[in-house]
Short mmCIF file of C-alpha atoms in Angstrom, two decimals:
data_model
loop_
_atom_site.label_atom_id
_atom_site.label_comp_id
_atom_site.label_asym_id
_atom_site.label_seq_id
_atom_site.Cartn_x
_atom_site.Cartn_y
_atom_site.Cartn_z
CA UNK A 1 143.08 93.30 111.66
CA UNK A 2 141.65 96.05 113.08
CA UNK A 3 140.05 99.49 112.13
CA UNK A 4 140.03 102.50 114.08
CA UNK A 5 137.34 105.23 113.62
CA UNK A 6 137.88 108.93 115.30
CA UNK A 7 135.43 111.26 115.62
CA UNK A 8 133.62 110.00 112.04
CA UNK A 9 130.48 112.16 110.20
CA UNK A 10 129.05 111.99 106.98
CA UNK A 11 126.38 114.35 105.51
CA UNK A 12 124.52 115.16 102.22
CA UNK A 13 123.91 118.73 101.30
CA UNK A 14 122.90 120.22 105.19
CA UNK A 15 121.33 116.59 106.92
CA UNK A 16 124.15 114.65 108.71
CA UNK A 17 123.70 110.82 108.43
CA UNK A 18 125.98 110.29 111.28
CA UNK A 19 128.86 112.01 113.39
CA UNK A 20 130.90 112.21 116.07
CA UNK A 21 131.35 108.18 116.22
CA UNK A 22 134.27 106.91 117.69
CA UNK A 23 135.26 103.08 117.58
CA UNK A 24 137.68 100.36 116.93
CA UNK A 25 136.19 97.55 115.05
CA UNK A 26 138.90 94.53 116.64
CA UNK A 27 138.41 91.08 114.08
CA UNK A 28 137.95 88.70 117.96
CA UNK A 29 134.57 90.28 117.83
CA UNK A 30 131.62 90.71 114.93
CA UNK A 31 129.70 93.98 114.68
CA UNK A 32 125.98 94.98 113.69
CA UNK A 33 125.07 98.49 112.54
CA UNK A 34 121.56 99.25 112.93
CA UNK A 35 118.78 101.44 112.66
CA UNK A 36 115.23 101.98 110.54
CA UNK A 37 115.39 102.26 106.44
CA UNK A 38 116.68 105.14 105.26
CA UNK A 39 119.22 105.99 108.82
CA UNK A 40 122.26 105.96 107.18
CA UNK A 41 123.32 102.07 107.88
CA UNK A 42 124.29 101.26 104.32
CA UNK A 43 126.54 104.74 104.25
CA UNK A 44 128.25 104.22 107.46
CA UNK A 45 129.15 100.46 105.82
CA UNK A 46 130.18 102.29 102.35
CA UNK A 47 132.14 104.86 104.20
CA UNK A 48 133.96 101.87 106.33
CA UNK A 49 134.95 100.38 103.12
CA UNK A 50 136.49 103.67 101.66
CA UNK A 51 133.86 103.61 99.33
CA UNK A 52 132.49 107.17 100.49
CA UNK A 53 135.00 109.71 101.21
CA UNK A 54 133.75 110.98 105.45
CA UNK A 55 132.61 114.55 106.10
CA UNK A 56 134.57 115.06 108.73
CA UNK A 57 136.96 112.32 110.81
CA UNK A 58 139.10 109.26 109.48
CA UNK A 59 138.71 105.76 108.99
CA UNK A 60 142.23 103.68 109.70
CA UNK A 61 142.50 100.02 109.10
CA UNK A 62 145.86 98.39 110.84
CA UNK A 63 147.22 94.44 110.08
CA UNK A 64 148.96 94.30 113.47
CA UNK A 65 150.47 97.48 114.25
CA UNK A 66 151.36 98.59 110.25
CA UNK A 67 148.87 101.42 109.29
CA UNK A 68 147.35 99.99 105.90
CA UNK A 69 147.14 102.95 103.27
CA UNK A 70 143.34 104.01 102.04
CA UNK A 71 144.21 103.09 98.13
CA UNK A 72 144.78 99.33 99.65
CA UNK A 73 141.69 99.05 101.87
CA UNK A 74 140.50 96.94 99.32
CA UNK A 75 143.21 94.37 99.49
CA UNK A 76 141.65 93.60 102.94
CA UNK A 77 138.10 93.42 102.58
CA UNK A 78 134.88 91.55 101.28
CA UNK A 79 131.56 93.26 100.55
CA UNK A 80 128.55 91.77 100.03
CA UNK A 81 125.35 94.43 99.10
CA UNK A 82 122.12 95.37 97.27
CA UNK A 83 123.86 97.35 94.60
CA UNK A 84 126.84 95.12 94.06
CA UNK A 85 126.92 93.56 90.26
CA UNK A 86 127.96 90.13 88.75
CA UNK A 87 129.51 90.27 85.71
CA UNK A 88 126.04 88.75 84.52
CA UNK A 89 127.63 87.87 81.08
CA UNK A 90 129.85 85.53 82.33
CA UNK A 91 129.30 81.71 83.14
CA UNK A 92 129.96 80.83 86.61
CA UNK A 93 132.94 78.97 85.91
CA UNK A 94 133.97 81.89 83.83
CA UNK A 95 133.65 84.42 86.96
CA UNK A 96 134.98 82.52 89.43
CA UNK A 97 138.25 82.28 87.61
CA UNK A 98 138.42 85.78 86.93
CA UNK A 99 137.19 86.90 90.12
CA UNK A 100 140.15 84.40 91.78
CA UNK A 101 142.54 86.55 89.89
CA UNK A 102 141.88 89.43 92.83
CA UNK A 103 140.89 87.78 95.73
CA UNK A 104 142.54 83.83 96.90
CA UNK A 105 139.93 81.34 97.82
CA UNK A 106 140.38 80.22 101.56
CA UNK A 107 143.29 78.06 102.36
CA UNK A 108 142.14 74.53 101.60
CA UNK A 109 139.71 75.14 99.35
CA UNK A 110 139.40 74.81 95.64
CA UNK A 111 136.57 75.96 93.13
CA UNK A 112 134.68 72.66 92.95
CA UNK A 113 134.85 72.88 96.56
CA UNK A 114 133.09 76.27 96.83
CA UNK A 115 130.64 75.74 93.97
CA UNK A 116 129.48 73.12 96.43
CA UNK A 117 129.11 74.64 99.35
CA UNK A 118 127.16 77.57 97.61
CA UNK A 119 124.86 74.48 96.10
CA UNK A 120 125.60 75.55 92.50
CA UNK A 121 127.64 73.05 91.51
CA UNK A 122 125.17 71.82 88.54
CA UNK A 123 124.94 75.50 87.14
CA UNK A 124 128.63 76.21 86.50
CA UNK A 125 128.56 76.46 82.57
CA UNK A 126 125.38 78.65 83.21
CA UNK A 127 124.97 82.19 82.94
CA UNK A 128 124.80 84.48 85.65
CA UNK A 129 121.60 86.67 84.15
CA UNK A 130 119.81 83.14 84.15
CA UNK A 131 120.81 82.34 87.83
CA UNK A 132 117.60 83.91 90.17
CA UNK A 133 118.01 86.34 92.57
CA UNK A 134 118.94 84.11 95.77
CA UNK A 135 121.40 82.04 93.77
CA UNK A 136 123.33 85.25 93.10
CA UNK A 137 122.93 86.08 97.02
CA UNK A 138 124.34 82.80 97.78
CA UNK A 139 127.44 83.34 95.26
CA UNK A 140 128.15 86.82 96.98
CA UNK A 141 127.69 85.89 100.45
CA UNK A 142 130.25 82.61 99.13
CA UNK A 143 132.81 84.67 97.77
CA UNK A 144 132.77 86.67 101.30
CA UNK A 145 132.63 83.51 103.73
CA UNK A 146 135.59 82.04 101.32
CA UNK A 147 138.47 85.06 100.28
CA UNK A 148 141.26 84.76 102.75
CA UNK A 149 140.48 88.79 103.24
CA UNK A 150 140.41 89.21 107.09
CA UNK A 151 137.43 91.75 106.66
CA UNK A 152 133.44 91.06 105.60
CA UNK A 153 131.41 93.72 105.13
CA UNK A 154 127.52 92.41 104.70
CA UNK A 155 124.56 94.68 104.08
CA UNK A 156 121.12 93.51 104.70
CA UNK A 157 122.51 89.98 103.68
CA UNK A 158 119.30 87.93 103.89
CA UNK A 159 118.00 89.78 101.24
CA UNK A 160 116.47 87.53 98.40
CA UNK A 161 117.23 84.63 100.32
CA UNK A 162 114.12 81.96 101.24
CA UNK A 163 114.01 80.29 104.45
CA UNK A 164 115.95 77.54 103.41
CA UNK A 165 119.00 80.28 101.67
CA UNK A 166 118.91 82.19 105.50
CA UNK A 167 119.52 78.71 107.04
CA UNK A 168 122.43 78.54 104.99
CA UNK A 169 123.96 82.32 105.55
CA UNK A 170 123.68 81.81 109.37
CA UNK A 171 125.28 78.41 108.96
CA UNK A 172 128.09 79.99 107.16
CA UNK A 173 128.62 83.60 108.74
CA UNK A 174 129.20 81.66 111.71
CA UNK A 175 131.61 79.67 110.74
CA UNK A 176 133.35 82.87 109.32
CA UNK A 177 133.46 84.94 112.76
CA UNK A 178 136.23 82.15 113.70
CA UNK A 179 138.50 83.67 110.75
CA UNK A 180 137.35 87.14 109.71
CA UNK A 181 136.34 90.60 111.20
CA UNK A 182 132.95 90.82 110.43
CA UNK A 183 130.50 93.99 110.05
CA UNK A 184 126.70 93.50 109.49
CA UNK A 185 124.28 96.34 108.52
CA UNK A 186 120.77 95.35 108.75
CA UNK A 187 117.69 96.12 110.64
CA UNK A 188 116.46 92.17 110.62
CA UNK A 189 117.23 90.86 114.19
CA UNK A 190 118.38 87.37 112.70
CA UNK A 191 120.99 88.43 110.61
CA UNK A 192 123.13 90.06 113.77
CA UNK A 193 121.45 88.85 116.43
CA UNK A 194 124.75 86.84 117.16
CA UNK A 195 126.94 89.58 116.74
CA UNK A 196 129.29 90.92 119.69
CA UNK A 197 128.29 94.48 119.41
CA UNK A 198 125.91 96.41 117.95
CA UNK A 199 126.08 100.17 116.59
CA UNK A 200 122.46 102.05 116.48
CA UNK A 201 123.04 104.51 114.13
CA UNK A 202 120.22 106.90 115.66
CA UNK A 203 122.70 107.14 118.26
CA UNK A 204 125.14 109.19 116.54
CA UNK A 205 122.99 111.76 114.74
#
């Protein structure tokens, strides 16, 4: 997989966030974007996605050399941010069949498999609103590191996760850069610091 990005700008009312970036994004190599709060990392991520429409520019994602239409951007990719929900009513047994529905678990690997390597494995016939806020984190990064999708998108990823948790997401994003394209956007050195290439978004204001 690869994606292609020409000549790329997004703005809100008259302030541009970013423009005039041009890259390819190839899955041998992992990416960080970076920059202070508020620079635009977490739109740049949300417009790679296709979740934000671009200003100006285009976003292309290839499998090989087959140009992948925008409406199925989604068939390729894994996001893991702030804002994205759990179905908080469900148990986790509960969401992790329906969320299997979409998206297939990693060759090899079944559902008791993955609630134990996300350590939840006694807290499947719990609900999600009772889980706390770095078990969720772990389930999200988990459903990233484990989708066959050849893309994973991660936004400030440590976030709500304790010492122990961040062990465990550099453990396992590792092991994902063998498999998967990966794109980080954070502005914590240890969540990208092993990343091939980094993108400061200053740098394209």
């Amino acid at each position: 997989m690869r994606i292609e990005v020409e000549n790329l700008g997004k703005k809100y009312a008259k302030e541009w966030i970013f423009r005039k970036l041009d890259m390819q994004f190839d899955s041998q190599f992992s990416y960080a974007i970076t920059g202070p709060n508020g620079s635009g990392k977490s739109t740049l991520l949300q417009t790679l996605t296709g979740v934000f429409l671009p200003t100006e520019g285009t976003v292309s994602y290839f499998k090989e050399d087959e140009n992948i239409l925008e409406e199925d951007f989604y068939k390729h990719l894994d996001i893991v941010t702030p804002y994205l929900e759990l179905i908080e009513e469900f148990t986790l047994d509960e969401f992790l069949k329906f969320h299997f529905k979409f998206k297939r678990l990693s060759e090899g690997v079944s559902i008791d498999d993955f609630v134990q390597h996300v350590y939840l494995e006694k807290d499947r016939d719990k609900q999600l609103q009772n889980f706390s806020s770095g078990m969720k984190q772990r389930l999200k990064l988990g459903l990233a590191f484990y989708s066959q999708s050849p893309i994973c998108f991660l936004d400030e990823p440590t976030s709500n996760l304790d010492e122990q948790g961040t062990d465990w997401y550099l453990a396992h994003v590792k092991r994902a850069l063998d498999k998967k394209l990966v794109i980080i956007s954070s502005n914590q050195k240890h969540e990208y610091d092993f990343c091939d290439k980094v993108i400061n978004i200053p740098d394209f204001k």
